[in-house]
C-alpha angles and dihedrals in degrees: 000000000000118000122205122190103205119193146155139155119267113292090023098126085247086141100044084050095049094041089052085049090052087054090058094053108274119130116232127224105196116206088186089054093043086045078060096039102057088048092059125114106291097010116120101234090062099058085045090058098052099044089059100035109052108222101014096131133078129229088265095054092250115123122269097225099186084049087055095041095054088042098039096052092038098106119346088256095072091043082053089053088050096042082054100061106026104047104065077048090061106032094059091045089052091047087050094055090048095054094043093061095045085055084054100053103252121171090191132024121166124217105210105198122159087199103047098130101031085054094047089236091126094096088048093077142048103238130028115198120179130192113227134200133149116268102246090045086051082054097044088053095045096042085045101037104031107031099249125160104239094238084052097053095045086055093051086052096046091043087064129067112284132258112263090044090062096038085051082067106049122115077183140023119201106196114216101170087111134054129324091252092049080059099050094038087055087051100046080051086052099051095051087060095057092043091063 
């Protein structure tokens, strides 16, 4: 089994990337999806949350996640508090899923994992392939594509590692400073030089 860490700062086209590869056969293992998934009803991670952030569930016992984040990201020590309990979370569900898709015979399974590098997981794969743009076209797309105010998005991006730290790890960089099309057409290319 291959294993690619894919990664990429917010805006970056990552889920246009993994969901191309999927189309080529990987199998995607998705740390944003598993981050929904441990915060759901009966899981653990939920009733930790809202033992240790006051007003974090909704009326139908599902998490406010606007409520967490404004508390969560409040002081670092609150974001340590949510890293805490979420991140072994994380991290065995993610193992799980791993191991679930080397049981089933996969050659290449993704990681997608926005946080590959800040959480030191880059030399736990074999590859690592990061999606690259320029920070203000990362703001325009996210401004333009996800509503964002312009000062928010440049806070999200500043919030993350920067640029050239996550570029000094790359096996691979995918550029997606262009069109939608040059990206797909770097990752097809990519993808024929792993299928060899």
């Amino acid at each position: 089994m291959f294993l690619i860490g894919l990664t990429g700062g917010i805006g970056s086209g990552k889920s246009t990337v993994a969901a191309r590869l999927q189309e080529k056969g990987a199998v995607i293992v998705d740390a944003d999806q598993i981050a929904r998934e441990i915060v759901e009803p009966g899981e653990p991670a939920l009733a930790e949350l809202a033992s240790a952030f006051a007003g974090v569930l909704n009326e139908d016992g599902t998490l406010n996640r606007a409520e967490l984040a404004r508390q969560a990201f409040a002081s670092e020590e609150s974001t340590k508090t949510l890293n805490r309990i979420t991140h072994p979370q994380i991290r065995n569900r993610t193992r799980e899923r791993l191991e679930e898709a080397e049981a089933d015979g996969a050659n290449v399974v993704v990681y997608d994992m926005p946080l590959l590098i800040e959480n030191d997981e880059a030399d736990q794969v074999d590859h690592v392939l990061v999606v690259d743009a320029p920070d203000e076209v990362r703001v325009q797309r996210l401004v333009e594509y996800r509503g964002l105010e312009a000062a928010d998005a440049r806070r999200r991006i500043a919030a993350q590692v920067d640029r050239e730290t996550r570029l000094k790890h790359a096996d691979t960089i995918l550029d997606n400073s262009g069109s939608k099309d040059s990206l797909l057409a770097q990752v097809d290319e990519f993808w024929k030089s792993i299928s060899r």
